[in-house]
CSV table of C-alpha atoms in Angstrom, one decimal:
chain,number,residue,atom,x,y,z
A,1,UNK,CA,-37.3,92.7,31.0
A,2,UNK,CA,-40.5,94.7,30.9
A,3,UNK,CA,-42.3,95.4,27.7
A,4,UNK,CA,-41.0,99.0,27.6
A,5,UNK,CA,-37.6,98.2,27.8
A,6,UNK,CA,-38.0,95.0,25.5
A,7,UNK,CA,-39.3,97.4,22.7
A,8,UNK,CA,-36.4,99.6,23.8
A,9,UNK,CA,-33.9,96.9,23.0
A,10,UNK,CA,-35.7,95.5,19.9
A,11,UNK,CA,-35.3,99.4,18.4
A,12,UNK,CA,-31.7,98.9,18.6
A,13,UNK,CA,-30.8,95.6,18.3
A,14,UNK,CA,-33.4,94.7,16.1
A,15,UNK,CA,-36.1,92.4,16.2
A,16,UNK,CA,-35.5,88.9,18.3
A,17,UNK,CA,-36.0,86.3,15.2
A,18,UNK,CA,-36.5,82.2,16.3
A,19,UNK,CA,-36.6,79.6,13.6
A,20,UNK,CA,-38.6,75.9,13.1
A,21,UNK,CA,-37.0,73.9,10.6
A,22,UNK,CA,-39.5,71.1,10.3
A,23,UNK,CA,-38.8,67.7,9.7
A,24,UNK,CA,-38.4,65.5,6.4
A,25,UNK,CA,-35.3,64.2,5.5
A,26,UNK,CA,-36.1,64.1,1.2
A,27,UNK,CA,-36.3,68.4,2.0
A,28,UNK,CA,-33.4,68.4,4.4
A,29,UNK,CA,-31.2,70.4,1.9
A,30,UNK,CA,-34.0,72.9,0.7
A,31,UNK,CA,-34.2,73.7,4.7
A,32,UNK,CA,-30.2,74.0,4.7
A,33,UNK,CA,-30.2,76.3,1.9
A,34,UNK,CA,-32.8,78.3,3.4
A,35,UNK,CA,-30.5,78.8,6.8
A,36,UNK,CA,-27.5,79.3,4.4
A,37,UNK,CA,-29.2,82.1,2.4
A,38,UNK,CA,-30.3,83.7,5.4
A,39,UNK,CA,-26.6,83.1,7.1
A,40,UNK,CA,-25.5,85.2,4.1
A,41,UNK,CA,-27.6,88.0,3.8
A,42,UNK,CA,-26.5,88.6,7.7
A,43,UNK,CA,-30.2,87.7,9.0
A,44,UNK,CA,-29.1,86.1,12.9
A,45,UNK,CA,-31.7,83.7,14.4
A,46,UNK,CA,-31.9,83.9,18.4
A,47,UNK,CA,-33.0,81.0,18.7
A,48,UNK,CA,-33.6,77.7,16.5
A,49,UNK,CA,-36.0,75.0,16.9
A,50,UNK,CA,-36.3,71.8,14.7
A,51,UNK,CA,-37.9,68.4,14.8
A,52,UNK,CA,-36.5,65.2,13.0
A,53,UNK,CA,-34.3,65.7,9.8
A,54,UNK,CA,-34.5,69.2,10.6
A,55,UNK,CA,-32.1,69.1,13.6
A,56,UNK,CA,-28.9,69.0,11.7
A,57,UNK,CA,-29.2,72.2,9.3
A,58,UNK,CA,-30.4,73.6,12.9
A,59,UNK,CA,-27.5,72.7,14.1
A,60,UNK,CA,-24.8,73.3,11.6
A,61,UNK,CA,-26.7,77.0,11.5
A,62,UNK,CA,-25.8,77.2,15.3
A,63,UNK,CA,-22.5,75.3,16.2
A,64,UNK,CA,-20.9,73.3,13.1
A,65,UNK,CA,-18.2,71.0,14.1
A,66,UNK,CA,-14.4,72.7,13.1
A,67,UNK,CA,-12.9,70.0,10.3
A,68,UNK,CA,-10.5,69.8,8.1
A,69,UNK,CA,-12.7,71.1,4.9
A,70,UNK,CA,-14.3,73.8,7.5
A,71,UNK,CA,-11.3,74.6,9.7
A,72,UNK,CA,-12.9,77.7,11.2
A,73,UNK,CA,-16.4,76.6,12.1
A,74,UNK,CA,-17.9,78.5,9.4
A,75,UNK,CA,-22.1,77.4,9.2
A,76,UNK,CA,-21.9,78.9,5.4
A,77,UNK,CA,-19.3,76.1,4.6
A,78,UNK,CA,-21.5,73.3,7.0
A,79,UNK,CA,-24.7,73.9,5.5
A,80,UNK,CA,-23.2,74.1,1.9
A,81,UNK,CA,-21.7,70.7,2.9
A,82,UNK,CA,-25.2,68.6,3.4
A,83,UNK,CA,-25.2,68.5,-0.7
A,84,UNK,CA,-22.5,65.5,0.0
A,85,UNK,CA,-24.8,63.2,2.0
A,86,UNK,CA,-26.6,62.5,-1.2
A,87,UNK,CA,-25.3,60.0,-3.6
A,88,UNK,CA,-23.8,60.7,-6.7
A,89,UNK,CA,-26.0,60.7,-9.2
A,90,UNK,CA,-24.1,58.0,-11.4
A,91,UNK,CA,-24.4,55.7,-8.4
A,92,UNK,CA,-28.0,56.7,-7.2
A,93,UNK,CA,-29.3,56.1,-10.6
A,94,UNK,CA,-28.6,52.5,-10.6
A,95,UNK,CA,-28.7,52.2,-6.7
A,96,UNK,CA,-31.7,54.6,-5.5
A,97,UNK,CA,-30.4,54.2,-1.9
A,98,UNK,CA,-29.0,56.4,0.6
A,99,UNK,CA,-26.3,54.2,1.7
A,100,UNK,CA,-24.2,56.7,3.5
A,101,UNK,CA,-27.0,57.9,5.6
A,102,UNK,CA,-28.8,54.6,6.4
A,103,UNK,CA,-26.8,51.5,7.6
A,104,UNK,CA,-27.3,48.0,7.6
A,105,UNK,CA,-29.1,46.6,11.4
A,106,UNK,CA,-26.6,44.6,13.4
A,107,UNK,CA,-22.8,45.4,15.3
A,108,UNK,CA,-20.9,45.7,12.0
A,109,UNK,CA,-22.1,48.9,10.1
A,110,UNK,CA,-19.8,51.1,12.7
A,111,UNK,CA,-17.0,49.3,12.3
A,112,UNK,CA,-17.6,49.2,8.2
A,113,UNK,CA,-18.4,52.7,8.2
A,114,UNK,CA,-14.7,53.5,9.9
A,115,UNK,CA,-13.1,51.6,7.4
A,116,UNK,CA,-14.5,53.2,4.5
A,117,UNK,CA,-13.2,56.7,6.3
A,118,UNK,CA,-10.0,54.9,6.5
A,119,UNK,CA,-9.6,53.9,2.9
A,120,UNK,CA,-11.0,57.1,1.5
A,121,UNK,CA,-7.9,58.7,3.5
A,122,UNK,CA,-5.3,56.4,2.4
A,123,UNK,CA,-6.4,56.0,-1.6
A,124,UNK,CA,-5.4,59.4,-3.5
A,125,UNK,CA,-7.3,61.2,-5.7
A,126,UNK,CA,-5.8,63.3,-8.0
A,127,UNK,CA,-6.7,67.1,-7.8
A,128,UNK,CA,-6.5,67.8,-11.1
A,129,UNK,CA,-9.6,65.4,-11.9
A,130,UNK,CA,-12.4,67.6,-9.8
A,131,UNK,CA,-14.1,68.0,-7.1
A,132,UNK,CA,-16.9,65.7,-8.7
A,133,UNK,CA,-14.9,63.1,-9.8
A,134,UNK,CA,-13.4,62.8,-5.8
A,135,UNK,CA,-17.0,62.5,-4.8
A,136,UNK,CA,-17.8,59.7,-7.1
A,137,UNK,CA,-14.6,57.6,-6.2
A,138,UNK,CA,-15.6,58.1,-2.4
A,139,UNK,CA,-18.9,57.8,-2.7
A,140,UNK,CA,-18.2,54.0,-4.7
A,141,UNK,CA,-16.1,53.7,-1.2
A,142,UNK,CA,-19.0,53.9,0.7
A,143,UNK,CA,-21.0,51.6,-1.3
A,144,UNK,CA,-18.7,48.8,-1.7
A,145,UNK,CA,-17.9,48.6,2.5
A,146,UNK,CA,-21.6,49.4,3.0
A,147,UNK,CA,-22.5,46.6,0.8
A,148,UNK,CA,-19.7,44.2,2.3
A,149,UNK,CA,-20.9,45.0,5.7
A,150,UNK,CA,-22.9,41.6,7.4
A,151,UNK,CA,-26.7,42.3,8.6
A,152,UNK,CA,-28.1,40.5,11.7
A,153,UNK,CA,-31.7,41.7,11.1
A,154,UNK,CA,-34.8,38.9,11.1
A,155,UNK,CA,-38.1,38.8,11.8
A,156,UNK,CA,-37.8,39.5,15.6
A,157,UNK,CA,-34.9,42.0,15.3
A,158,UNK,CA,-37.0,45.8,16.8
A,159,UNK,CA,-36.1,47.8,13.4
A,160,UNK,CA,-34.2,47.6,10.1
A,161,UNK,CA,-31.4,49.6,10.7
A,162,UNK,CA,-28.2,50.8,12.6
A,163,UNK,CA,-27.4,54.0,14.4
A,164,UNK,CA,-23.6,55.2,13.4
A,165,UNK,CA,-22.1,57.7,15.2
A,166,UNK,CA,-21.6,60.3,12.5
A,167,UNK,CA,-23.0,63.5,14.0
A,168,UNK,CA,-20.2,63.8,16.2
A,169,UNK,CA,-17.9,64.4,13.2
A,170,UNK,CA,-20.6,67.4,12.5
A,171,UNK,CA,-21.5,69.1,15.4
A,172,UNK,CA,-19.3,70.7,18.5
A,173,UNK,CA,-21.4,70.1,20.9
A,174,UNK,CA,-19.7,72.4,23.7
A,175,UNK,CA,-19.8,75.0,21.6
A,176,UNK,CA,-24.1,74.7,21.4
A,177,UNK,CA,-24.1,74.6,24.9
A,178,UNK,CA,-22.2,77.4,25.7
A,179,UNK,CA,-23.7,79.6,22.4
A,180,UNK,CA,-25.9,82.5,23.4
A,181,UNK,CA,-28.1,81.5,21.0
A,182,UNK,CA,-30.8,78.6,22.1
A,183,UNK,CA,-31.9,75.4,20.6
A,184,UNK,CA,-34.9,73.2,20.6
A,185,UNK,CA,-35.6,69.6,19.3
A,186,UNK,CA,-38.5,67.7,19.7
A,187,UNK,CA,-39.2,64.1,20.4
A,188,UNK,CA,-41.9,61.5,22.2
A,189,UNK,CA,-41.6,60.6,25.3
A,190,UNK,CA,-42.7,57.3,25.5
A,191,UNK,CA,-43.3,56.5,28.6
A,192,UNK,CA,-45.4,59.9,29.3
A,193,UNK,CA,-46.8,59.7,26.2
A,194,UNK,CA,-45.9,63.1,25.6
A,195,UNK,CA,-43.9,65.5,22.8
A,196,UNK,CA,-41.5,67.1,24.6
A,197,UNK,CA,-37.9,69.5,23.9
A,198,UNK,CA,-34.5,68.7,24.1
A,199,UNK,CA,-32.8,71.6,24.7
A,200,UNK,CA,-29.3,73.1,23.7
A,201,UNK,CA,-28.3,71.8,27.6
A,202,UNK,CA,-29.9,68.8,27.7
A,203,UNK,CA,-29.5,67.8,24.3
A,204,UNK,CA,-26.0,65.2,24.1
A,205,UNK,CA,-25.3,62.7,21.1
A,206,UNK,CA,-27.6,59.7,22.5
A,207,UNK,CA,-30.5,62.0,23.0
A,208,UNK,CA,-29.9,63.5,19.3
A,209,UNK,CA,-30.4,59.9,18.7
A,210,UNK,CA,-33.2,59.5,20.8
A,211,UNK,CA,-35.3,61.9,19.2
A,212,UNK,CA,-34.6,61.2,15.4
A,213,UNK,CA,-35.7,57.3,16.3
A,214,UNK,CA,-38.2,57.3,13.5
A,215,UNK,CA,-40.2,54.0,13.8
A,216,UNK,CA,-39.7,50.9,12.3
A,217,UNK,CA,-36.7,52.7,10.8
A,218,UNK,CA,-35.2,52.9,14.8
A,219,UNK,CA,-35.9,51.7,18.1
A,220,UNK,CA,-37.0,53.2,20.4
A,221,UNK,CA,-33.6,54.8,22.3
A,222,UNK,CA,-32.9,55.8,25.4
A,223,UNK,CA,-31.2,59.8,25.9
A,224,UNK,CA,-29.4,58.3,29.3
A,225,UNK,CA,-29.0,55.1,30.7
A,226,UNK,CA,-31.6,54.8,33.1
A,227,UNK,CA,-33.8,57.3,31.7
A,228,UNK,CA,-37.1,56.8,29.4
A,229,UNK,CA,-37.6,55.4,25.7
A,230,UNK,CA,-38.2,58.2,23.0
A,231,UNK,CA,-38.8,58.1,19.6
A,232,UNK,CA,-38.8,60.5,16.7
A,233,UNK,CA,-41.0,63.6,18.0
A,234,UNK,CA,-41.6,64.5,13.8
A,235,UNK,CA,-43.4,61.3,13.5
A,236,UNK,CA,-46.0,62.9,16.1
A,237,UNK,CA,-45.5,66.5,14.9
A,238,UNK,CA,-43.1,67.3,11.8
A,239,UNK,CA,-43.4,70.8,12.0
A,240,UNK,CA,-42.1,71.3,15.7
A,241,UNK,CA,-44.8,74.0,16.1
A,242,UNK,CA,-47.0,71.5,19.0
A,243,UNK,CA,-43.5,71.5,21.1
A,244,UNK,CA,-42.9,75.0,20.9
A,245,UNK,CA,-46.6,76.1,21.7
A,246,UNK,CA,-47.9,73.3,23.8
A,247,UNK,CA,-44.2,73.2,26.5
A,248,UNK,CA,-44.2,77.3,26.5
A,249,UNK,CA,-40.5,76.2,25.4
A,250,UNK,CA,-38.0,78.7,27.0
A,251,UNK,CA,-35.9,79.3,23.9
A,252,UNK,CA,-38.8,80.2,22.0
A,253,UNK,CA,-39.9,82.4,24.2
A,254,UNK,CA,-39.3,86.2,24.3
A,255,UNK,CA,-39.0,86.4,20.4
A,256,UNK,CA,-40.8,88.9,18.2
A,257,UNK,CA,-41.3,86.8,15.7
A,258,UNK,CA,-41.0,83.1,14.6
A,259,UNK,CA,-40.2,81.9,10.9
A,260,UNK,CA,-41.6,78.5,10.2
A,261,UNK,CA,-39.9,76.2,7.1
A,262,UNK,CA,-42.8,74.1,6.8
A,263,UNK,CA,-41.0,72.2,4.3
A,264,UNK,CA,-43.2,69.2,3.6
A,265,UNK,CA,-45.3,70.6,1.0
A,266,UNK,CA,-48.3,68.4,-0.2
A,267,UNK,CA,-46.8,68.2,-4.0
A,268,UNK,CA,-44.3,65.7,-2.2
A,269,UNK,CA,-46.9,62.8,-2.2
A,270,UNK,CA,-46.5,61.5,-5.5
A,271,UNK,CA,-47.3,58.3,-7.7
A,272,UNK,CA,-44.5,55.7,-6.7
A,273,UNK,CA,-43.0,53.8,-9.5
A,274,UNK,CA,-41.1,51.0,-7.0
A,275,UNK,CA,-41.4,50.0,-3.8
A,276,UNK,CA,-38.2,51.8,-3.0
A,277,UNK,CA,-40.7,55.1,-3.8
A,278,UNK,CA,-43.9,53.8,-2.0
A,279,UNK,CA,-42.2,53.0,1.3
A,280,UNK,CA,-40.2,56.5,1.2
C-alpha cells in the first residue's frame, strides 16, 4: 500500500496500533490488566508482540482458549482469569511458592498435575460458600499432589524444573493462526546465537516452550524435533523491543504506532528477606 493510500485508510479505520508486553513473570497480571482495560474501552491492537511471561496475556488478548468458565472465547474473561494462577493468600503466606505454575523436575509432575484436575472435578464445593472459598479448597488440591509428586532432580540433572502442558488448556492455537491480527514472541537461538521471532504461524506449543526456557529454571528445548536449542529470548532482551527492531519483524511492521508495557520497573529490585526473595 503506498503512503497516500496508507494515510487514506488510517483516516478511516483509525490508526494501526501494535503492542510489546515485556517479560517478568512477578508483573504478568499488571500487563494482563493493562490488555484487559484496553480490551474494554474498545482500543483493538493489530498486532501483539511479547517476550517471556509476557506471551500469555499476549495471547489470551488475541486467541483465548473456549472453556467451560469462558465458553465463548471472550479475552475480557481470559485475562481477568490470570488472577487464579496465584496462590491463595492463606496458602502463599505460609508456603511463598508458586506451586501451580512451577513443577517439580522429573516424569511425574504431569501425571500429578492431571490428577489434581481430576480430583478438583470429582470433590464438590458448595456454591453457597464463594467463589474464594472454591479457590482455596482447589488451590490446597494443588498443593497437596504437587507436594506428593516424586522429584528426580540431582546434581547433574540440566535444570530444576518440569515443563507441564498447561497452555494448551489456555490458548486455541488455530484460532491465532488463522486471526487477522499478528503475533510475535521472542527467543535465543542457540545455535546462531541469535534473538529471533516466533511468529503467529510458526509459533506451536513446543516452541511456546522453547522460548519461555528461562535458564537454570529450563533447558534448553527444542521448537521441533530435529531443529535447534532455544532458550528464553527475555533473558537476552525482556522488553521484546531488540526482536522487533533488529529482525524488521513482519507483524510489527506497517503500524503507526507501537505501545510498549515496559513492565519491569527498577522499584522491583528490592531488599530480600529469604532466599526464596533473593533468588526471585
Amino acid at each position: 500500500m503506498s503512503p497516500s493510500l496508507a494515510a487514506l485508510a488510517s483516516s478511516f479505520l483509525g490508526p494501526r496500533l501494535g503492542v510489546i508486553v515485556s517479560g517478568g513473570a512477578p508483573t504478568l497480571h499488571i500487563a494482563a490488566g493493562a490488555l484487559c482495560c484496553f480490551q474494554e474501552q474498545g482500543l483493538r491492537f493489530q498486532a501483539v508482540g511479547a517476550a517471556g511471561a509476557g506471551a500469555l496475556p499476549g495471547l489470551l488478548y488475541l486467541a483465548p482458549a473456549r472453556r467451560p468458565d469462558n465458553p465463548t472465547a471472550d479475552p475480557v474473561v481470559a485475562l481477568r482469569g490470570v488472577v487464579n494462577m496465584n496462590i491463595h493468600d492463606a496458602i502463599y503466606d505460609l508456603i511463598p511458592n508458586n506451586f501451580k505454575v512451577f513443577f517439580k523436575y522429573g516424569p511425574f509432575s504431569e501425571p500429578f498435575y492431571h490428577l489434581s484436575q481430576f480430583i478438583k472435578r470429582v470433590v464438590p464445593v458448595p456454591e453457597s460458600y464463594g467463589s474464594d472459598y472454591r479457590r482455596l479448597v482447589h488451590d490446597w488440591i494443588d498443593f497437596a499432589t504437587a507436594a506428593a509428586a516424586p522429584t528426580t532432580l540431582t546434581y547433574r540433572s540440566p535444570s530444576v524444573l518440569t515443563r507441564v502442558q498447561v497452555i494448551n488448556e489456555l490458548v486455541d492455537w488455530d484460532a491465532l493462526r488463522n486471526s487477522s491480527r499478528d503475533f510475535f514472541l521472542n527467543t535465543f537461538n542457540m545455535e546462531t546465537q541469535r534473538l529471533q521471532p516466533f511468529t503467529k504461524l510458526t509459533l506451536t506449543t513446543d516452541a511456546f516452550y522453547a522460548a519461555l526456557a528461562m535458564p537454570w529454571l529450563y533447558p534448553p528445548t527444542r521448537a521441533t524435533t530435529d531443529g535447534p536449542r532455544y532458550t528464553e529470548g527475555a533473558s537476552h532482551d525482556p522488553s521484546g523491543i531488540e526482536t522487533m527492531l533488529e529482525d524488521r519483524t513482519p507483524p510489527m511492521s506497517g503500524l503507526d504506532a507501537v505501545l510498549a508495557l515496559d513492565t519491569v520497573p527498577p522499584d522491583l529490585w528490592v531488599d530480600p528477606q529469604s532466599v526464596y526473595e533473593s533468588l526471585e
